[in-house]
Tab-separated table of C-alpha atoms and ligand atoms in Angstrom:
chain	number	residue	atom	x	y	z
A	71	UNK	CA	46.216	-3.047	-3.214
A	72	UNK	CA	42.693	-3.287	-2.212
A	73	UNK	CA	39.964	-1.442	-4.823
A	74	UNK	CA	37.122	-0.037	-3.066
A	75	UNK	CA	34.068	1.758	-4.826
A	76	UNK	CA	32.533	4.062	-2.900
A	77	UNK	CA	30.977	6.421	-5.675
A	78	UNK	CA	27.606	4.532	-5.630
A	79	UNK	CA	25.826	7.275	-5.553
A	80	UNK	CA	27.447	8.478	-9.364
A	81	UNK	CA	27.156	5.498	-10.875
A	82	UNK	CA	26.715	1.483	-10.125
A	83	UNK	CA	27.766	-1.494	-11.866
A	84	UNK	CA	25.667	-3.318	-14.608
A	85	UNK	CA	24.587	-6.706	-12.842
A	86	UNK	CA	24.434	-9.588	-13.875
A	87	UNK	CA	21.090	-10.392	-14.134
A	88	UNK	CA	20.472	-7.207	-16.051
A	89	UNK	CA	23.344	-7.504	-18.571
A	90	UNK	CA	22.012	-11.421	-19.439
A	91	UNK	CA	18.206	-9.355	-19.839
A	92	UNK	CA	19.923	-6.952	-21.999
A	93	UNK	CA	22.802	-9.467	-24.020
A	94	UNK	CA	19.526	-11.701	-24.794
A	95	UNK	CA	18.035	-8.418	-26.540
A	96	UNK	CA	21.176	-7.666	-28.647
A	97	UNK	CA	21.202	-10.950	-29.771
A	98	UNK	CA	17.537	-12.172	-30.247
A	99	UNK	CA	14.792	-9.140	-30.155
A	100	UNK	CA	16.726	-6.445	-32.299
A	101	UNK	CA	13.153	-5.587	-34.251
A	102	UNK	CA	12.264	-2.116	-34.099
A	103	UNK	CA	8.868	-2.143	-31.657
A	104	UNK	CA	7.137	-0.008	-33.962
A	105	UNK	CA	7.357	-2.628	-36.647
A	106	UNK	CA	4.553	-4.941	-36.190
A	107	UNK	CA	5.994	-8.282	-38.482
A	108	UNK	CA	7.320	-10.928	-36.117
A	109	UNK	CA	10.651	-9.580	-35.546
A	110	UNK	CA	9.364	-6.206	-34.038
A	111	UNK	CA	6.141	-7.916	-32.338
A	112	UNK	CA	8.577	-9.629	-29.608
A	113	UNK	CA	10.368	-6.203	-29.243
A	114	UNK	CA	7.122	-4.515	-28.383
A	115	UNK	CA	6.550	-7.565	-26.003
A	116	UNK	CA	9.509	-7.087	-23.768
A	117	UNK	CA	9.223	-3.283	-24.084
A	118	UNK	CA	5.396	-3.505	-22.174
A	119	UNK	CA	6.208	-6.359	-19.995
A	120	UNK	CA	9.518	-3.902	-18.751
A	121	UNK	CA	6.900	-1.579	-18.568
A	122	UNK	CA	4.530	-3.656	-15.859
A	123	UNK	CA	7.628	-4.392	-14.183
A	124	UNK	CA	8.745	-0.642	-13.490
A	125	UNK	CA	5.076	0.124	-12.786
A	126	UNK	CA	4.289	-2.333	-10.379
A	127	UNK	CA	7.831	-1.055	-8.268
A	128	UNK	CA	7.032	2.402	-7.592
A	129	UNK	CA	2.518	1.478	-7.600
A	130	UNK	CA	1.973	2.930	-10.773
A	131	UNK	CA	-0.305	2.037	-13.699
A	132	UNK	CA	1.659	0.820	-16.937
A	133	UNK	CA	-0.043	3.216	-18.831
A	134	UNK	CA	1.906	6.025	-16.778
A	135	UNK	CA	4.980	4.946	-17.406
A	136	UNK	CA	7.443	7.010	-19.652
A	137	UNK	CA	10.593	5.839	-21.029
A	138	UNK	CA	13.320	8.275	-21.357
A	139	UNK	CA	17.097	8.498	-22.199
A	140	UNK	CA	18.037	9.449	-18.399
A	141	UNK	CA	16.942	10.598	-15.061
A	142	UNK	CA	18.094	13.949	-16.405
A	143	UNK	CA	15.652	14.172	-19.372
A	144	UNK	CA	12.670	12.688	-17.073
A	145	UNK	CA	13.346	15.573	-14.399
A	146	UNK	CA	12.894	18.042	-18.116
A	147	UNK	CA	9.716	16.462	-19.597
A	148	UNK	CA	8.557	17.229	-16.144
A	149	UNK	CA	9.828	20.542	-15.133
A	150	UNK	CA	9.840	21.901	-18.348
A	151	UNK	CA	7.171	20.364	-20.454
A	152	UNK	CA	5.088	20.518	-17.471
A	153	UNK	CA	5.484	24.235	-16.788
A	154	UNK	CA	5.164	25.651	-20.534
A	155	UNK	CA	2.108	22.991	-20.542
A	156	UNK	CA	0.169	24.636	-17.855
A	157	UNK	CA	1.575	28.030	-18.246
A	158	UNK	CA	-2.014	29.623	-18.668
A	159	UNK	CA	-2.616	28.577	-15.423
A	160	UNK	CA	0.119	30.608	-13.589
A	161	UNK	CA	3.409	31.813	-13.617
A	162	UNK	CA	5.043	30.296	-10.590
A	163	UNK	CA	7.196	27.647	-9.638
A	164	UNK	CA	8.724	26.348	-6.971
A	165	UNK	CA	11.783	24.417	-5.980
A	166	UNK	CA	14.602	23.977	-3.160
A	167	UNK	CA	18.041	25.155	-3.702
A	168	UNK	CA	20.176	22.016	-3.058
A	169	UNK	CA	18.310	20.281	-6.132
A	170	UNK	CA	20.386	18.243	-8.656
A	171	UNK	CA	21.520	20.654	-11.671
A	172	UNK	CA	19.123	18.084	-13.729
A	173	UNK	CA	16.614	20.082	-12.065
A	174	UNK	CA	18.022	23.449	-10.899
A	175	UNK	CA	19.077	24.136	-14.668
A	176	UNK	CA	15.965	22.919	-15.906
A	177	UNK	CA	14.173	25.822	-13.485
A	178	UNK	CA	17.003	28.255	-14.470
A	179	UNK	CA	15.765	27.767	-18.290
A	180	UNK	CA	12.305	28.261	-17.369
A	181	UNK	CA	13.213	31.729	-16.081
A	182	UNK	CA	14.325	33.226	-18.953
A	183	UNK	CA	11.315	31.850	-20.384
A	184	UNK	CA	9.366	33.947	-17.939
A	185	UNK	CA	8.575	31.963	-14.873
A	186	UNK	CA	9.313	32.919	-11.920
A	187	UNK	CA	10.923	30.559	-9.630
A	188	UNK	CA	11.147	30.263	-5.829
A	189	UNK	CA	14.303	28.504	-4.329
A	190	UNK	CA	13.179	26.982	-0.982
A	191	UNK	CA	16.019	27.587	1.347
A	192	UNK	CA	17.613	23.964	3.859
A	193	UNK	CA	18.394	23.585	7.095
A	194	UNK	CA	21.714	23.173	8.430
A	195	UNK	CA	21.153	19.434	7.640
A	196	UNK	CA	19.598	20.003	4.058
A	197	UNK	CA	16.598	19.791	4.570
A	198	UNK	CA	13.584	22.399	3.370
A	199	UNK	CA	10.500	23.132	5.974
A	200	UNK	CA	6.899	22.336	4.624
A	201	UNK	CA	6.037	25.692	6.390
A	202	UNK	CA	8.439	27.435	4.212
A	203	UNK	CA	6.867	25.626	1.142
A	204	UNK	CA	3.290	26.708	2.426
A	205	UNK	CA	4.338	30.015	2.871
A	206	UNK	CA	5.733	30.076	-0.908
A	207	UNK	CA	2.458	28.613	-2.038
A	208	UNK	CA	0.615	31.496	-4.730
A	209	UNK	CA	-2.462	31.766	-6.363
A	210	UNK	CA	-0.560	31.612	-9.879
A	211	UNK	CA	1.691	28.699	-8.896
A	212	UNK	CA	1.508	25.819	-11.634
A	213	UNK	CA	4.438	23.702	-10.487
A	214	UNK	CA	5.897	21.939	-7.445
A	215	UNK	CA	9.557	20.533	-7.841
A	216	UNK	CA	11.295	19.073	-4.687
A	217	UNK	CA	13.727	15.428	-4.511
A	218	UNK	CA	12.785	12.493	-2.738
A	219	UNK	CA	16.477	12.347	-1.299
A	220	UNK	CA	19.738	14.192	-1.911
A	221	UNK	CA	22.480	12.614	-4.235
A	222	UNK	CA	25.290	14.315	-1.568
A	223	UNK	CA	24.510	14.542	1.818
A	224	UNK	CA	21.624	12.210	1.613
A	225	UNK	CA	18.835	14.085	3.209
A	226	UNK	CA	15.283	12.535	3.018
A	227	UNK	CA	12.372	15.341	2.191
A	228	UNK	CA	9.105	15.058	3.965
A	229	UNK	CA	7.456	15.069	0.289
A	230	UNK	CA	4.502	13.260	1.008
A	231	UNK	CA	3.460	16.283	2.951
A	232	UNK	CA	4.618	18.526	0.223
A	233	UNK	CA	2.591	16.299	-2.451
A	234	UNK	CA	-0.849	15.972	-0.548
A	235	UNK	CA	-0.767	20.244	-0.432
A	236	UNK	CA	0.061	20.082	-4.280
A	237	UNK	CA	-3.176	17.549	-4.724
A	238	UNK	CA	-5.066	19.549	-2.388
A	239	UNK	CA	-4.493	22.870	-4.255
A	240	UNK	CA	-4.210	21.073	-7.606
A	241	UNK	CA	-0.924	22.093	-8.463
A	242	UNK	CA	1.312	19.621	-10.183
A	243	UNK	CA	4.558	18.192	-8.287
A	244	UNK	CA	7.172	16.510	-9.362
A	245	UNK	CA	9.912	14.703	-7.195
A	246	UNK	CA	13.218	13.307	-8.201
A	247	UNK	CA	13.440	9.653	-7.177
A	248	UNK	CA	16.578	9.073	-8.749
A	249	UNK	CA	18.703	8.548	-5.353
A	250	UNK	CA	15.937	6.660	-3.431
A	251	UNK	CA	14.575	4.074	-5.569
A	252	UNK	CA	15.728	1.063	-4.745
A	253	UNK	CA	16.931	2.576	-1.024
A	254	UNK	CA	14.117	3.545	0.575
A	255	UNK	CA	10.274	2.832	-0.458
A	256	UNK	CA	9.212	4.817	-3.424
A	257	UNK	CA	5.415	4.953	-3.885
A	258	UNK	CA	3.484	7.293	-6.426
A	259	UNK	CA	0.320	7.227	-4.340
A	260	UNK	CA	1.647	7.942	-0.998
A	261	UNK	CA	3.836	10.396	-2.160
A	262	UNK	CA	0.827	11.956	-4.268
A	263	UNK	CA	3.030	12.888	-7.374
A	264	UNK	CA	2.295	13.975	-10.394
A	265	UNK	CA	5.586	13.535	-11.672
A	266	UNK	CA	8.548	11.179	-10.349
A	267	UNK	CA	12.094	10.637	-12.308
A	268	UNK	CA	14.523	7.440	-11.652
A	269	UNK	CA	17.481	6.450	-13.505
A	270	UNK	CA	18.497	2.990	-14.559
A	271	UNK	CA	22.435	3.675	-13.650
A	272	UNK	CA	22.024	4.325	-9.949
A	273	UNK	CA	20.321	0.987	-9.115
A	274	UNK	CA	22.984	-1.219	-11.397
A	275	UNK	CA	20.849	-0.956	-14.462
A	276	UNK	CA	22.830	0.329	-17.771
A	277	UNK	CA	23.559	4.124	-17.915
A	278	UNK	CA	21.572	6.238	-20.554
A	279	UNK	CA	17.824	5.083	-19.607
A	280	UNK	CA	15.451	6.718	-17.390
A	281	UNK	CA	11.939	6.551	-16.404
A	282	UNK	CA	9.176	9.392	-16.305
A	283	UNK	CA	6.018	8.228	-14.205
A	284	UNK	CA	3.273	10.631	-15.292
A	285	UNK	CA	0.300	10.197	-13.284
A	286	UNK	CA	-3.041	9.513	-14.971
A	287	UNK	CA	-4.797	12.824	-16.879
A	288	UNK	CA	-1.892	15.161	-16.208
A	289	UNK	CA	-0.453	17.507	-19.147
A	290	UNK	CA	3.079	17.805	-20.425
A	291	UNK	CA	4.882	18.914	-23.121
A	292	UNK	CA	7.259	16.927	-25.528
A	293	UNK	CA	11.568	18.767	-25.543
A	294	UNK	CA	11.593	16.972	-28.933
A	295	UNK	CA	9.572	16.483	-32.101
A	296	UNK	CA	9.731	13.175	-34.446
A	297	UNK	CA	7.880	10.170	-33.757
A	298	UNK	CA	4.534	9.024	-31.832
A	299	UNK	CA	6.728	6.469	-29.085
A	300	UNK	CA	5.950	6.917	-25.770
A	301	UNK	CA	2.986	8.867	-26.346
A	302	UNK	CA	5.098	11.462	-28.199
A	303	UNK	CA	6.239	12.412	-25.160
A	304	UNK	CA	10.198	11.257	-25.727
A	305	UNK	CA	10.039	10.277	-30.060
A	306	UNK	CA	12.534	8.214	-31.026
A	307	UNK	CA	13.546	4.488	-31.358
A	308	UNK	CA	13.225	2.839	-28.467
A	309	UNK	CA	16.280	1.701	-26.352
A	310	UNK	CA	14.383	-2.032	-26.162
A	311	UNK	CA	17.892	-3.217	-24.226
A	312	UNK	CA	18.310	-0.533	-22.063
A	313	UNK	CA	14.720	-0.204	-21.204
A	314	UNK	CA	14.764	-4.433	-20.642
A	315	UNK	CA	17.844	-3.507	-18.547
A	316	UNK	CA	16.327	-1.239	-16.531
A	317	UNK	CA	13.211	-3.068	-15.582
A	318	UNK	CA	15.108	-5.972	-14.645
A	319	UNK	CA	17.343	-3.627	-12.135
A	320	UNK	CA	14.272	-1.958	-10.680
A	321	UNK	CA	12.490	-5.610	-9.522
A	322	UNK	CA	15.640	-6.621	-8.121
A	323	UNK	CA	16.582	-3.702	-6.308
A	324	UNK	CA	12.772	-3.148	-4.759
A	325	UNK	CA	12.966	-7.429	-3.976
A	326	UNK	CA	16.362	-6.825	-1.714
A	327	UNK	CA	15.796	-3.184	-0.628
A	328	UNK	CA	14.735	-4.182	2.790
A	329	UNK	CA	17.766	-6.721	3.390
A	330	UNK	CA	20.229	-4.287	1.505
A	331	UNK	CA	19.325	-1.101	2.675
A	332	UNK	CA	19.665	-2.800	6.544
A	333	UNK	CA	22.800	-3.624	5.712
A	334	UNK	CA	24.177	-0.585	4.373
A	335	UNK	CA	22.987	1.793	7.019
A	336	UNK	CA	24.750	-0.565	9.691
A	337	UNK	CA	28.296	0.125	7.068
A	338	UNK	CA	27.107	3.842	6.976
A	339	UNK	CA	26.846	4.359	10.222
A	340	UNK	CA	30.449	2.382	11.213
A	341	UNK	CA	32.241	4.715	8.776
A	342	UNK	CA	30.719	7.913	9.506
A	343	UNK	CA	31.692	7.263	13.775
A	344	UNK	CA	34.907	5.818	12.434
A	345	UNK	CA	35.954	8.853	10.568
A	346	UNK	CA	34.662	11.210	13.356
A	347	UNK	CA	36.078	9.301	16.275
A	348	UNK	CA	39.299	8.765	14.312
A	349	UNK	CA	40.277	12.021	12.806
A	350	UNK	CA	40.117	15.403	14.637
A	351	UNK	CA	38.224	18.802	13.344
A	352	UNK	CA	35.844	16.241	10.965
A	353	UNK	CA	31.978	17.009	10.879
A	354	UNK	CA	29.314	14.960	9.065
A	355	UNK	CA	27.252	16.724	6.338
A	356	UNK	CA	23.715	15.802	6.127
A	357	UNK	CA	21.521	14.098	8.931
A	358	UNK	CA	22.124	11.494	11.440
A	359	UNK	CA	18.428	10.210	11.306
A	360	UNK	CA	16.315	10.360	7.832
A	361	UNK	CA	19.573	9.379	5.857
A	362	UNK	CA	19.762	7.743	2.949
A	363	UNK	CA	21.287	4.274	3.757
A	364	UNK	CA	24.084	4.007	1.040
A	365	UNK	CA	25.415	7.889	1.329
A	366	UNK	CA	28.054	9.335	3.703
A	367	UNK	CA	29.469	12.738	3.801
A	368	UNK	CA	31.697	14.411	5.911
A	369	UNK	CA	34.024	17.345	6.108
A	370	UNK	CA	37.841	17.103	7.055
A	371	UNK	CA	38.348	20.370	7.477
A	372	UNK	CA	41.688	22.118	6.413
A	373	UNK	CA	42.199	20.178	3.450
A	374	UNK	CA	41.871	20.493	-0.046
A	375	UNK	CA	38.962	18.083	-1.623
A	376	UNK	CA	40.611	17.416	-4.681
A	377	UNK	CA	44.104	16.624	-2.907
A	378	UNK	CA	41.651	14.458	-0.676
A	379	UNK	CA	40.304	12.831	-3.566
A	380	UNK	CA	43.324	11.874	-5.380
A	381	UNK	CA	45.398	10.594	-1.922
A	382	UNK	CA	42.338	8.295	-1.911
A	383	UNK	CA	42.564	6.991	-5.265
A	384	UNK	CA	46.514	6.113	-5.130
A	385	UNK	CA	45.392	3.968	-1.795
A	386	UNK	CA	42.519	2.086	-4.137
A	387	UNK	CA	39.681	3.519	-2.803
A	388	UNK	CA	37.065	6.006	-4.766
A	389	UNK	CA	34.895	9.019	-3.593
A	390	UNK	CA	33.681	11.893	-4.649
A	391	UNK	CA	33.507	15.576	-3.408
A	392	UNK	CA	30.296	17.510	-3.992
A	393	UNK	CA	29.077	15.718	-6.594
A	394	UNK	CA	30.687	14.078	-9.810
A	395	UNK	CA	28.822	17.039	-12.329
A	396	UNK	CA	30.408	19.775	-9.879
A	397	UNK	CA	33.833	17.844	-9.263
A	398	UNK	CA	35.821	19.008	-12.190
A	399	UNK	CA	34.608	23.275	-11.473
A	400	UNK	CA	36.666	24.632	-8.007
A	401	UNK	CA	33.539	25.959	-6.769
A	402	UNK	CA	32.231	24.186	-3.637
A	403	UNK	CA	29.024	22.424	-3.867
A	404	UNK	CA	25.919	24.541	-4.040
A	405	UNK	CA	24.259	21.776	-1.536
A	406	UNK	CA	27.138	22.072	1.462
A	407	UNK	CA	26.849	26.059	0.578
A	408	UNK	CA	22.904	26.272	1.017
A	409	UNK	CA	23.403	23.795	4.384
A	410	UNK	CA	25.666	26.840	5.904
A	411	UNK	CA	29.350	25.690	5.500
A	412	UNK	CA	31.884	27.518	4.803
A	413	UNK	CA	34.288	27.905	1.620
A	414	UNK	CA	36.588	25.793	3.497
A	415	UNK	CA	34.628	23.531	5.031
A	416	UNK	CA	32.643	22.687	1.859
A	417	UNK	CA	35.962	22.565	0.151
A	418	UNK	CA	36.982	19.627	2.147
A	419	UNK	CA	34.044	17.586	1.571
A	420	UNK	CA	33.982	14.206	1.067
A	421	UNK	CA	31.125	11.605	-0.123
A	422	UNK	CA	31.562	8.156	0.407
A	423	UNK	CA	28.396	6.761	-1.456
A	424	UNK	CA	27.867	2.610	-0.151
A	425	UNK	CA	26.776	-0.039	-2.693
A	426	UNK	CA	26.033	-4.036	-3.220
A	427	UNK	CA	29.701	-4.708	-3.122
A	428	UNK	CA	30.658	-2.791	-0.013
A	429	UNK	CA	32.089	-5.027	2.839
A	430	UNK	CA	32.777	-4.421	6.186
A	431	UNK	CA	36.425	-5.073	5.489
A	432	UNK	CA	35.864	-2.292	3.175
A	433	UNK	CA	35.112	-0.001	5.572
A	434	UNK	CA	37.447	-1.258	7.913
A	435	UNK	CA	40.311	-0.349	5.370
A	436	UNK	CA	38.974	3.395	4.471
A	437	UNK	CA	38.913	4.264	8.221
A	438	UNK	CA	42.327	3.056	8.320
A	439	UNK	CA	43.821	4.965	5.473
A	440	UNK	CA	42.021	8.192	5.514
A	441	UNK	CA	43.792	9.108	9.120
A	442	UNK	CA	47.353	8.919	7.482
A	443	UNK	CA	45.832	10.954	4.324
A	444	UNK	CA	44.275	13.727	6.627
A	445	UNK	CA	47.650	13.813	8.960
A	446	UNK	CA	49.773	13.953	5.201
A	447	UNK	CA	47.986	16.426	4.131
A	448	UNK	CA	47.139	18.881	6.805
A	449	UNK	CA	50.834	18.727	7.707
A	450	UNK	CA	50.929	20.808	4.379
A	451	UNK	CA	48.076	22.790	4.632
A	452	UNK	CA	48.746	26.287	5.250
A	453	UNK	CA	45.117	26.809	6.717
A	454	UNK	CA	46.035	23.793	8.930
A	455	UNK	CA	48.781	25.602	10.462
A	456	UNK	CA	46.541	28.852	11.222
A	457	UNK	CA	44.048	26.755	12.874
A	458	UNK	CA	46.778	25.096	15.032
A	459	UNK	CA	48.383	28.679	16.253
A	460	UNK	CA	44.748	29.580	16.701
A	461	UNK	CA	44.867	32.401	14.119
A	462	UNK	CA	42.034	33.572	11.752
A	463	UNK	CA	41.094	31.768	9.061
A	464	UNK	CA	39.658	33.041	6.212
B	636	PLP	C1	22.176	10.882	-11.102
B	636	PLP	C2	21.074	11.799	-10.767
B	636	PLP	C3	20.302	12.414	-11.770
B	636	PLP	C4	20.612	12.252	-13.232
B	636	PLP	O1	20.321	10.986	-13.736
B	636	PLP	P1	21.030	10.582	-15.121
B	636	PLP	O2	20.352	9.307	-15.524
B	636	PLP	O3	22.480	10.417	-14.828
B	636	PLP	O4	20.764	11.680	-16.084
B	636	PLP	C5	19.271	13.238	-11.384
B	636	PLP	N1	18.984	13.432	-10.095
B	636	PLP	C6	19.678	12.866	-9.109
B	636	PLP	C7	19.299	13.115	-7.697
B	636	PLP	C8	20.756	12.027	-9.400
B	636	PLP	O5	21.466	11.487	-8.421
C-alpha cells in the first residue's frame, strides 16, 4: 500500500543535509560553547556561524537572534516576557482568536496576571481586519500579537500593516512565523516586528529548537533563571546540534522556497478542486487566494473527523483534523469555530498539510480514496441520513 504524509504542517522529516550538519556535531564539536579551551572554541564557532545563517534568512542582525528550545517557548519569551517587561507602560494586549495555543495560552496566563487581553475576531475565511485591530488600539496597550499564517486553514495576515501601526505608535508586536518560513517570504523589516518565532521541525530541521528574533533595543523578560547564554534570555546549555540543525534547514528551505512553494500550490490547488468536484456537501476551510502553499483544509460534512482520520490511515495516507495539539480533545477546533462553522461542520474537518515529498501521484491517490471513505462512512452516519430526508440537523 502506498504511504502518503500529508501532516506537514505538524511535523517534517529531518533532511539529509541537516542530519549530516547535526551527526558531524555529535561526533566532532561536543564542547560545551561556554568553555573557551579548544574543544568548546569550535562549538561556539558553529553556534555563531548558525546564527548568521538564521539571521541573514529572515534580514535580521546576528546579534538579534535568540535560540530557544521550540517555536512554543519563542512565542513565551515574547508574549510573556515581553508583556511583564513593559507592563509599566500599559495594561493591554492584543491578539486574534484563531492563534496557535503556543500563543493563545501564553495570553490566557497573562490574564490572570492582570492584563487584559483583546481577541480580534476572523472572517469567514480566518482572517482578522486591520480596521478591527485599529479600532482595538488603546492608550495603555503594550503588546501586539498576531501570526504570519495559520497552521490549519492556512490564512495569510496582512501583518505588515498591523506591524507599521505597532512602530508607528511604538507598541511592540510580535508575529508567529512558525508556518510561513520557508513558504512564503519572511522579512523582519518589512514586516516591522519586534518579535518573530520559527521552529526548526516545520521546515525539516530536528524537533525541539526554535528561534526568537528580537529586534535591536527592545525589552523582554527571561521564563527561566540559570545561566548568562543567549543573553540570559533562554539559560541553559546550548543545543549546539539542534541549533546547527536548524540553521542548515532554514538556508535550504529560503534557497528552494520559490521553486517549492510553486510547486506545492499547483498540488494544493489539484486536491482541494479534486475533493470538491469529487465528493458532494464538501466545503474548503480557509481562503482560495492568500493561502499558504503547502496547507489544505476542507470539510466533508456529515462525518465524524476522527472516523475520517483513521479510514485514512488504514488506506496509507496521513492527515490531521484541527490541529495535532487539539486532535486527541472532541472539541472542534477553536480556528473552524471562530471562521463560523458549525459543530458539525468543524467536526468533519480535514487538513491535508503538502510537503517536499508530496507527488502528484500522491494526490492523485488521496482523491481517489477519500470518495469511497466519505460514501463508507456517510452510509453510517445518522446525520447523513437526516440531511438526505431533508430533516433538521442539529
Ligand atoms: C508548530 C507551531 C508552533 C509550535 O512550535 P513547536 O516548535 O512545536 O513548539 C507554534 N505556532 C505555530 C503556528 C505552529 O504551527
Amino acid at each position: 500500500m502506498r504511504k502518503v504524509y500529508l501532516d506537514h504542517a505538524a511535523t517534517t522529516p529531518v533532511r539529509q543535509e541537516v542530519l549530516d550538519a547535526m551527526m558531524h556535531v555529535f561526533k566532532e564539536v561536543y564542547g560545551n560553547p561556554s568553555s573557551i579551551h579548544q574543544f568548546g572554541r569550535p562549538a561556539r564557532k558553529l553556534m555563531e556561524e548558525a546564527r548568521e545563517k538564521v539571521a541573514k534568512a529572515i534580514n535580521a542582525d546576528p546579534k538579534e537572534i535568540v535560540f530557544t528550545g521550540s517555536g512554543t517557548e519563542a512565542d513565551n519569551i515574547a508574549i510573556v516576557g515581553g508583556a511583564r517587561a513593559n507592563k509599566k507602560k500599559g495594561n493591554h494586549l492584543i491578539t486574534t482568536v484563531v492563534e496557535h495555543h503556543a500563543v493563545l495560552d501564553a495570553f490566557k496566563a497573562l490574564e490572570k496576571e492582570g492584563f487584559e487581553v483583546t481577541y480580534l475576531p476572523v472572517d469567514a475565511e480566518g482572517r482578522i481586519s486591520v480596521e478591527d485591530f485599529k479600532n482595538a488600539l488603546r492608550d495603555d496597550t503594550v503588546l501586539v500579537s498576531i501570526m504570519h499564517g495559520n497552521n490549519e486553514v492556512g490564512t495569510i495576515m496582512p501583518i505588515e500593516e498591523i506591524g507599521a501601526t505597532c512602530r508607528e505608535r511604538k507598541i511592540l508586536f510580535h508575529t508567529d512565523a512558525v508556518q510561513t518560513v520557508g513558504k512564503i517570504p519572511v522579512d523582519v523589516k518589512a514586516i516591522n516586528c519586534d518579535f518573530l518565532a520559527l521552529s526548526g521541525h516545520k521546515i525539516y530541521g530536528p524537533k525541539g529548537i526554535g528561534v526568537l528574533y528580537m529586534r535591536r533595543g527592545v525589552r523582554t523578560q527571561p521564563l527561566y533563571f540559570g545561566g548568562g547564554q543567549e543573553r540570559k534570555l533562554r539559560p541553559g546549555t546550548e543545543n549546539v546540534a539542534n541549533i546547527v540543525g536548524l540553521s542548515v534547514a532554514i538556508e535550504l528551505a529560503v534557497a528552494e522556497m520559490a521553486e517549492e512553494s510553486a510547486r506545492l500550490s499547483v498540488l494544493r490547488d489539484k486536491l482541494i478542486d479534486g475533493i470538491l468536484n469529487n465528493i458532494e456537501e464538501t466545503r474548503l476551510n480557509g481562503p482560495r487566494e492568500g493561502r499558504l502553499p503547502h496547507n489544505v483544509n476542507v470539510s466533508i460534512e456529515y462525518i465524524e473527523g476522527e472516523a475520517l482520520l483513521l479510514s485514512c490511515d488504514m488506506k496509507g495516507f496521513a492527515a490531521s483534523s484541527g490541529s495535532a495539539c487539539t486532535s486527541g480533545s472532541l472539541d472542534p477546533s477553536h480556528v473552524l469555530m471562530a471562521m463560523g462553522l458549525t459543530h458539525t461542520t468543524a467536526h468533519g474537518s480535514l487538513r491535508l498539510s503538502l510537503g517536499k515529498s508530496t507527488s502528484e501521484e500522491d494526490i492523485d491517490y488521496v482523491i481517489e480514496q477519500l470518495k469511497p471513505i466519505a460514501d463508507r462512512l456517510r452510509a453510517m452516519s445518522p446525520v447523513w441520513e437526516k440531511f438526505q430526508k431533508g430533516l433538521p440537523i442539529t
